[in-house]
PDB file of C-alpha atoms and ligand atoms in Angstrom:
ATOM      1  CA  MET W   1       0.000   0.000   0.000  1.00 70.00           C
ATOM      2  CA  ALA W   2       1.250   3.485  -0.906  1.00 77.00           C
ATOM      3  CA  LYS W   3       1.290   5.252   2.500  1.00 82.00           C
ATOM      4  CA  ARG W   4       1.943   8.791   1.318  1.00 87.00           C
ATOM      5  CA  GLY W   5      -0.208   8.080  -1.729  1.00 88.00           C
ATOM      6  CA  ASN W   6      -3.138   7.152   0.508  1.00 91.00           C
ATOM      7  CA  SER W   7      -2.530  10.082   2.860  1.00 89.00           C
ATOM      8  CA  ILE W   8      -3.663  12.511   0.143  1.00 91.00           C
ATOM      9  CA  ILE W   9      -7.147  10.960   0.152  1.00 94.00           C
ATOM     10  CA  LYS W  10      -9.412  13.323   2.095  1.00 94.00           C
ATOM     11  CA  GLY W  11     -13.046  13.215   3.092  1.00 96.00           C
ATOM     12  CA  ILE W  12     -13.683   9.614   2.125  1.00 96.00           C
ATOM     13  CA  GLU W  13     -12.701   6.293   3.685  1.00 97.00           C
ATOM     14  CA  VAL W  14     -10.167   4.349   1.613  1.00 97.00           C
ATOM     15  CA  SER W  15     -12.251   1.216   2.290  1.00 97.00           C
ATOM     16  CA  GLU W  16     -15.248   2.887   0.654  1.00 98.00           C
ATOM     17  CA  VAL W  17     -13.208   3.654  -2.473  1.00 98.00           C
ATOM     18  CA  ILE W  18     -11.933   0.060  -2.570  1.00 98.00           C
ATOM     19  CA  SER W  19     -15.438  -1.307  -2.265  1.00 98.00           C
ATOM     20  CA  MET W  20     -16.763   0.890  -5.127  1.00 98.00           C
ATOM     21  CA  LEU W  21     -13.804  -0.120  -7.277  1.00 98.00           C
ATOM     22  CA  ASN W  22     -14.364  -3.812  -6.571  1.00 98.00           C
ATOM     23  CA  LYS W  23     -17.943  -3.505  -7.797  1.00 98.00           C
ATOM     24  CA  ALA W  24     -16.699  -1.810 -10.961  1.00 98.00           C
ATOM     25  CA  TYR W  25     -14.080  -4.554 -11.264  1.00 98.00           C
ATOM     26  CA  ALA W  26     -16.856  -7.188 -11.253  1.00 98.00           C
ATOM     27  CA  ASP W  27     -18.698  -5.183 -13.945  1.00 98.00           C
ATOM     28  CA  GLU W  28     -15.624  -5.056 -16.161  1.00 98.00           C
ATOM     29  CA  TRP W  29     -15.077  -8.828 -16.101  1.00 98.00           C
ATOM     30  CA  LEU W  30     -18.736  -9.507 -16.833  1.00 98.00           C
ATOM     31  CA  ALA W  31     -18.675  -6.916 -19.643  1.00 98.00           C
ATOM     32  CA  TYR W  32     -15.524  -8.497 -21.025  1.00 98.00           C
ATOM     33  CA  TYR W  33     -17.130 -11.934 -21.090  1.00 98.00           C
ATOM     34  CA  GLN W  34     -20.353 -10.597 -22.536  1.00 98.00           C
ATOM     35  CA  TYR W  35     -18.509  -9.050 -25.498  1.00 98.00           C
ATOM     36  CA  PHE W  36     -16.301 -12.107 -25.887  1.00 98.00           C
ATOM     37  CA  ILE W  37     -19.233 -14.500 -26.158  1.00 98.00           C
ATOM     38  CA  GLU W  38     -21.390 -12.114 -28.207  1.00 98.00           C
ATOM     39  CA  ALA W  39     -18.626 -11.914 -30.824  1.00 98.00           C
ATOM     40  CA  LYS W  40     -18.695 -15.733 -31.018  1.00 98.00           C
ATOM     41  CA  VAL W  41     -22.453 -16.350 -31.271  1.00 98.00           C
ATOM     42  CA  ILE W  42     -23.664 -13.307 -33.220  1.00 98.00           C
ATOM     43  CA  LYS W  43     -25.557 -13.962 -36.457  1.00 97.00           C
ATOM     44  CA  GLY W  44     -27.050 -11.982 -39.299  1.00 92.00           C
ATOM     45  CA  ILE W  45     -26.560  -9.048 -41.554  1.00 88.00           C
ATOM     46  CA  MET W  46     -23.316  -6.990 -41.275  1.00 90.00           C
ATOM     47  CA  LYS W  47     -22.137  -9.303 -38.523  1.00 93.00           C
ATOM     48  CA  ASP W  48     -18.470  -8.886 -39.466  1.00 95.00           C
ATOM     49  CA  ALA W  49     -18.581  -5.166 -38.657  1.00 94.00           C
ATOM     50  CA  ALA W  50     -20.254  -6.004 -35.348  1.00 96.00           C
ATOM     51  CA  ILE W  51     -17.719  -8.729 -34.500  1.00 97.00           C
ATOM     52  CA  ALA W  52     -14.823  -6.293 -35.016  1.00 97.00           C
ATOM     53  CA  GLU W  53     -16.522  -3.790 -32.696  1.00 97.00           C
ATOM     54  CA  LEU W  54     -17.402  -6.381 -30.027  1.00 98.00           C
ATOM     55  CA  ASN W  55     -13.844  -7.746 -29.960  1.00 98.00           C
ATOM     56  CA  GLN W  56     -12.434  -4.242 -29.617  1.00 98.00           C
ATOM     57  CA  HIS W  57     -14.793  -3.577 -26.714  1.00 98.00           C
ATOM     58  CA  ALA W  58     -13.870  -6.881 -25.055  1.00 98.00           C
ATOM     59  CA  ALA W  59     -10.202  -5.828 -25.162  1.00 98.00           C
ATOM     60  CA  ASP W  60     -11.099  -2.422 -23.681  1.00 98.00           C
ATOM     61  CA  GLU W  61     -13.118  -3.947 -20.815  1.00 98.00           C
ATOM     62  CA  LEU W  62     -10.227  -6.242 -19.945  1.00 98.00           C
ATOM     63  CA  ARG W  63      -7.892  -3.244 -19.964  1.00 98.00           C
ATOM     64  CA  HIS W  64     -10.323  -1.460 -17.636  1.00 98.00           C
ATOM     65  CA  ALA W  65     -10.361  -4.490 -15.290  1.00 98.00           C
ATOM     66  CA  ASN W  66      -6.588  -4.225 -15.228  1.00 98.00           C
ATOM     67  CA  MET W  67      -6.620  -0.488 -14.421  1.00 98.00           C
ATOM     68  CA  VAL W  68      -9.188  -0.945 -11.646  1.00 98.00           C
ATOM     69  CA  ALA W  69      -7.347  -3.952 -10.119  1.00 98.00           C
ATOM     70  CA  ASP W  70      -4.081  -1.983 -10.036  1.00 98.00           C
ATOM     71  CA  ARG W  71      -5.757   0.925  -8.257  1.00 98.00           C
ATOM     72  CA  ILE W  72      -7.394  -1.408  -5.697  1.00 98.00           C
ATOM     73  CA  LEU W  73      -3.971  -2.899  -4.915  1.00 98.00           C
ATOM     74  CA  GLN W  74      -2.382   0.557  -4.684  1.00 97.00           C
ATOM     75  CA  LEU W  75      -5.024   1.498  -2.115  1.00 97.00           C
ATOM     76  CA  GLY W  76      -4.166  -1.585  -0.048  1.00 97.00           C
ATOM     77  CA  GLY W  77      -7.198  -3.612  -1.067  1.00 98.00           C
ATOM     78  CA  THR W  78      -7.571  -6.953  -2.808  1.00 98.00           C
ATOM     79  CA  PRO W  79      -9.397  -7.297  -6.113  1.00 98.00           C
ATOM     80  CA  LEU W  80     -12.204  -9.907  -5.946  1.00 98.00           C
ATOM     81  CA  LEU W  81     -10.506 -13.275  -5.989  1.00 98.00           C
ATOM     82  CA  ASN W  82     -13.398 -15.526  -6.930  1.00 98.00           C
ATOM     83  CA  PRO W  83     -15.474 -15.134 -10.114  1.00 98.00           C
ATOM     84  CA  LYS W  84     -18.574 -16.088  -8.033  1.00 98.00           C
ATOM     85  CA  GLU W  85     -18.187 -12.678  -6.398  1.00 98.00           C
ATOM     86  CA  TRP W  86     -18.621 -10.931  -9.743  1.00 98.00           C
ATOM     87  CA  PHE W  87     -22.338 -11.692  -9.511  1.00 98.00           C
ATOM     88  CA  THR W  88     -22.716 -10.584  -5.901  1.00 98.00           C
ATOM     89  CA  HIS W  89     -20.809  -7.320  -6.458  1.00 98.00           C
ATOM     90  CA  THR W  90     -21.822  -6.227  -9.955  1.00 98.00           C
ATOM     91  CA  ASN W  91     -23.700  -2.964 -10.542  1.00 98.00           C
ATOM     92  CA  CYS W  92     -24.666  -3.735 -14.116  1.00 97.00           C
ATOM     93  CA  GLY W  93     -25.212  -7.498 -14.040  1.00 97.00           C
ATOM     94  CA  TYR W  94     -24.813  -9.759 -16.998  1.00 96.00           C
ATOM     95  CA  GLU W  95     -27.018  -9.729 -20.076  1.00 92.00           C
ATOM     96  CA  GLU W  96     -26.990 -13.333 -21.260  1.00 95.00           C
ATOM     97  CA  PRO W  97     -27.372 -13.334 -25.049  1.00 96.00           C
ATOM     98  CA  LYS W  98     -30.732 -14.991 -25.776  1.00 96.00           C
ATOM     99  CA  ASP W  99     -31.333 -13.814 -29.325  1.00 97.00           C
ATOM    100  CA  PHE W 100     -28.134 -13.955 -31.422  1.00 97.00           C
ATOM    101  CA  ASP W 101     -29.381 -11.567 -34.068  1.00 96.00           C
ATOM    102  CA  VAL W 102     -27.028  -8.595 -34.666  1.00 96.00           C
ATOM    103  CA  VAL W 103     -29.594  -5.968 -33.688  1.00 94.00           C
ATOM    104  CA  SER W 104     -30.529  -7.738 -30.416  1.00 96.00           C
ATOM    105  CA  ILE W 105     -26.902  -8.315 -29.480  1.00 97.00           C
ATOM    106  CA  LEU W 106     -26.136  -4.641 -30.067  1.00 97.00           C
ATOM    107  CA  GLU W 107     -29.158  -3.644 -27.969  1.00 96.00           C
ATOM    108  CA  ASP W 108     -27.981  -5.814 -25.050  1.00 95.00           C
ATOM    109  CA  SER W 109     -24.527  -4.248 -25.271  1.00 97.00           C
ATOM    110  CA  ILE W 110     -25.853  -0.702 -25.428  1.00 97.00           C
ATOM    111  CA  LYS W 111     -27.778  -1.342 -22.175  1.00 96.00           C
ATOM    112  CA  GLY W 112     -24.551  -2.525 -20.554  1.00 97.00           C
ATOM    113  CA  GLU W 113     -22.652   0.553 -21.673  1.00 98.00           C
ATOM    114  CA  GLN W 114     -25.388   2.865 -20.405  1.00 98.00           C
ATOM    115  CA  CYS W 115     -25.140   1.197 -17.005  1.00 98.00           C
ATOM    116  CA  ALA W 116     -21.328   1.478 -17.071  1.00 98.00           C
ATOM    117  CA  ILE W 117     -21.606   5.202 -17.860  1.00 98.00           C
ATOM    118  CA  SER W 118     -23.965   5.763 -14.902  1.00 98.00           C
ATOM    119  CA  THR W 119     -21.731   3.716 -12.594  1.00 98.00           C
ATOM    120  CA  TYR W 120     -18.498   5.538 -13.445  1.00 98.00           C
ATOM    121  CA  ALA W 121     -20.197   8.935 -13.461  1.00 98.00           C
ATOM    122  CA  SER W 122     -21.424   8.290  -9.931  1.00 98.00           C
ATOM    123  CA  ILE W 123     -18.002   7.050  -8.704  1.00 98.00           C
ATOM    124  CA  ALA W 124     -16.397  10.138 -10.299  1.00 98.00           C
ATOM    125  CA  ASP W 125     -18.912  12.345  -8.466  1.00 98.00           C
ATOM    126  CA  ILE W 126     -18.185  10.673  -5.124  1.00 98.00           C
ATOM    127  CA  VAL W 127     -14.356  10.750  -5.331  1.00 98.00           C
ATOM    128  CA  LYS W 128     -14.052  14.176  -6.968  1.00 97.00           C
ATOM    129  CA  ASP W 129     -11.873  16.478  -4.828  1.00 95.00           C
ATOM    130  CA  LYS W 130     -11.314  13.555  -2.405  1.00 98.00           C
ATOM    131  CA  ASP W 131      -9.247  10.958  -4.249  1.00 98.00           C
ATOM    132  CA  ILE W 132      -7.651  12.583  -7.294  1.00 97.00           C
ATOM    133  CA  VAL W 133      -5.908   9.451  -8.577  1.00 97.00           C
ATOM    134  CA  THR W 134      -9.069   7.336  -8.556  1.00 98.00           C
ATOM    135  CA  TYR W 135     -10.953  10.268 -10.092  1.00 98.00           C
ATOM    136  CA  ASP W 136      -8.444  10.375 -12.940  1.00 98.00           C
ATOM    137  CA  ILE W 137      -8.679   6.613 -13.579  1.00 98.00           C
ATOM    138  CA  VAL W 138     -12.489   6.486 -13.519  1.00 98.00           C
ATOM    139  CA  SER W 139     -12.647   9.565 -15.795  1.00 98.00           C
ATOM    140  CA  GLN W 140     -10.479   7.800 -18.383  1.00 98.00           C
ATOM    141  CA  ILE W 141     -12.666   4.699 -18.204  1.00 98.00           C
ATOM    142  CA  LEU W 142     -15.835   6.804 -18.355  1.00 98.00           C
ATOM    143  CA  ALA W 143     -14.616   8.441 -21.598  1.00 98.00           C
ATOM    144  CA  ASP W 144     -14.114   4.957 -23.103  1.00 98.00           C
ATOM    145  CA  GLU W 145     -17.593   3.809 -22.039  1.00 98.00           C
ATOM    146  CA  VAL W 146     -19.160   6.900 -23.621  1.00 98.00           C
ATOM    147  CA  GLU W 147     -17.298   6.093 -26.839  1.00 98.00           C
ATOM    148  CA  HIS W 148     -18.451   2.462 -26.618  1.00 98.00           C
ATOM    149  CA  GLU W 149     -22.099   3.464 -26.359  1.00 98.00           C
ATOM    150  CA  GLU W 150     -21.728   5.810 -29.341  1.00 98.00           C
ATOM    151  CA  ASP W 151     -19.926   3.163 -31.480  1.00 97.00           C
ATOM    152  CA  LEU W 152     -22.619   0.564 -30.808  1.00 97.00           C
ATOM    153  CA  GLN W 153     -25.488   2.990 -31.315  1.00 97.00           C
ATOM    154  CA  SER W 154     -24.167   4.242 -34.657  1.00 96.00           C
ATOM    155  CA  LEU W 155     -23.529   0.681 -35.858  1.00 96.00           C
ATOM    156  CA  SER W 156     -27.018  -0.336 -34.784  1.00 95.00           C
ATOM    157  CA  ASP W 157     -28.498   2.732 -36.589  1.00 95.00           C
ATOM    158  CA  ASP W 158     -26.549   1.884 -39.776  1.00 93.00           C
ATOM    159  CA  ILE W 159     -27.823  -1.683 -39.733  1.00 92.00           C
ATOM    160  CA  THR W 160     -31.414  -0.628 -39.064  1.00 91.00           C
ATOM    161  CA  ASP W 161     -31.247   1.965 -41.895  1.00 92.00           C
ATOM    162  CA  PHE W 162     -29.813  -0.645 -44.223  1.00 89.00           C
ATOM    163  CA  ILE W 163     -32.602  -3.106 -43.406  1.00 88.00           C
ATOM    164  CA  ASP W 164     -35.230  -0.362 -43.910  1.00 90.00           C
ATOM    165  CA  SER W 165     -33.835   0.606 -47.311  1.00 91.00           C
ATOM    166  CA  MET W 166     -33.731  -3.056 -48.382  1.00 88.00           C
ATOM    167  CA  LYS W 167     -37.412  -3.397 -47.457  1.00 89.00           C
ATOM    168  CA  LYS W 168     -38.312  -0.374 -49.601  1.00 88.00           C
ATOM    169  CA  HIS W 169     -36.670  -1.949 -52.620  1.00 82.00           C
ATOM    170  CA  ILE W 170     -38.361  -5.314 -52.358  1.00 74.00           C
TER     171      ILE W 170
HETATM  172 FE1  FE2 R   1     -15.267  -0.912 -19.124  1.00 52.91          FE
HETATM  173 FE1  FE2 R   2     -17.620  -0.487 -22.335  1.00 52.91          FE
END
């Protein structure tokens, strides 16, 4: 644990920061797996474009898990050690793919990103002016999640427009 590093945290218990980060850590692993498996099972029109996007997001979520785990350790905490705990700690849950169609898969993922945005925005609000280092890390992740939502939404819009224009020409 970084003693001087932790001494600059003011107005919030370090244990509270660790506990919020561990919940986000659970979210990141579940998001990683969701993208990983979605990229495998997805079916339908323009699926190659979607697979490229889903794999990129999976890599980003794993990178986020890494950033969050490192910060938990720096604070003197322990990242969740058992995957069972991902389900008891998650904020955003896990959206099991039921319909493998491109549009449904993208919809599930957009919901996940919207939850991630709310989660990181609320952590940023809580640690702002109290724990600058955590604030910086969650702000970087938040910017990625906002980009993720936008990427998925614009891909989903493109696919829906394409389907609509096909219907007009039949
Ligand atoms: Fe993430
Ligand atoms: Fe994301």
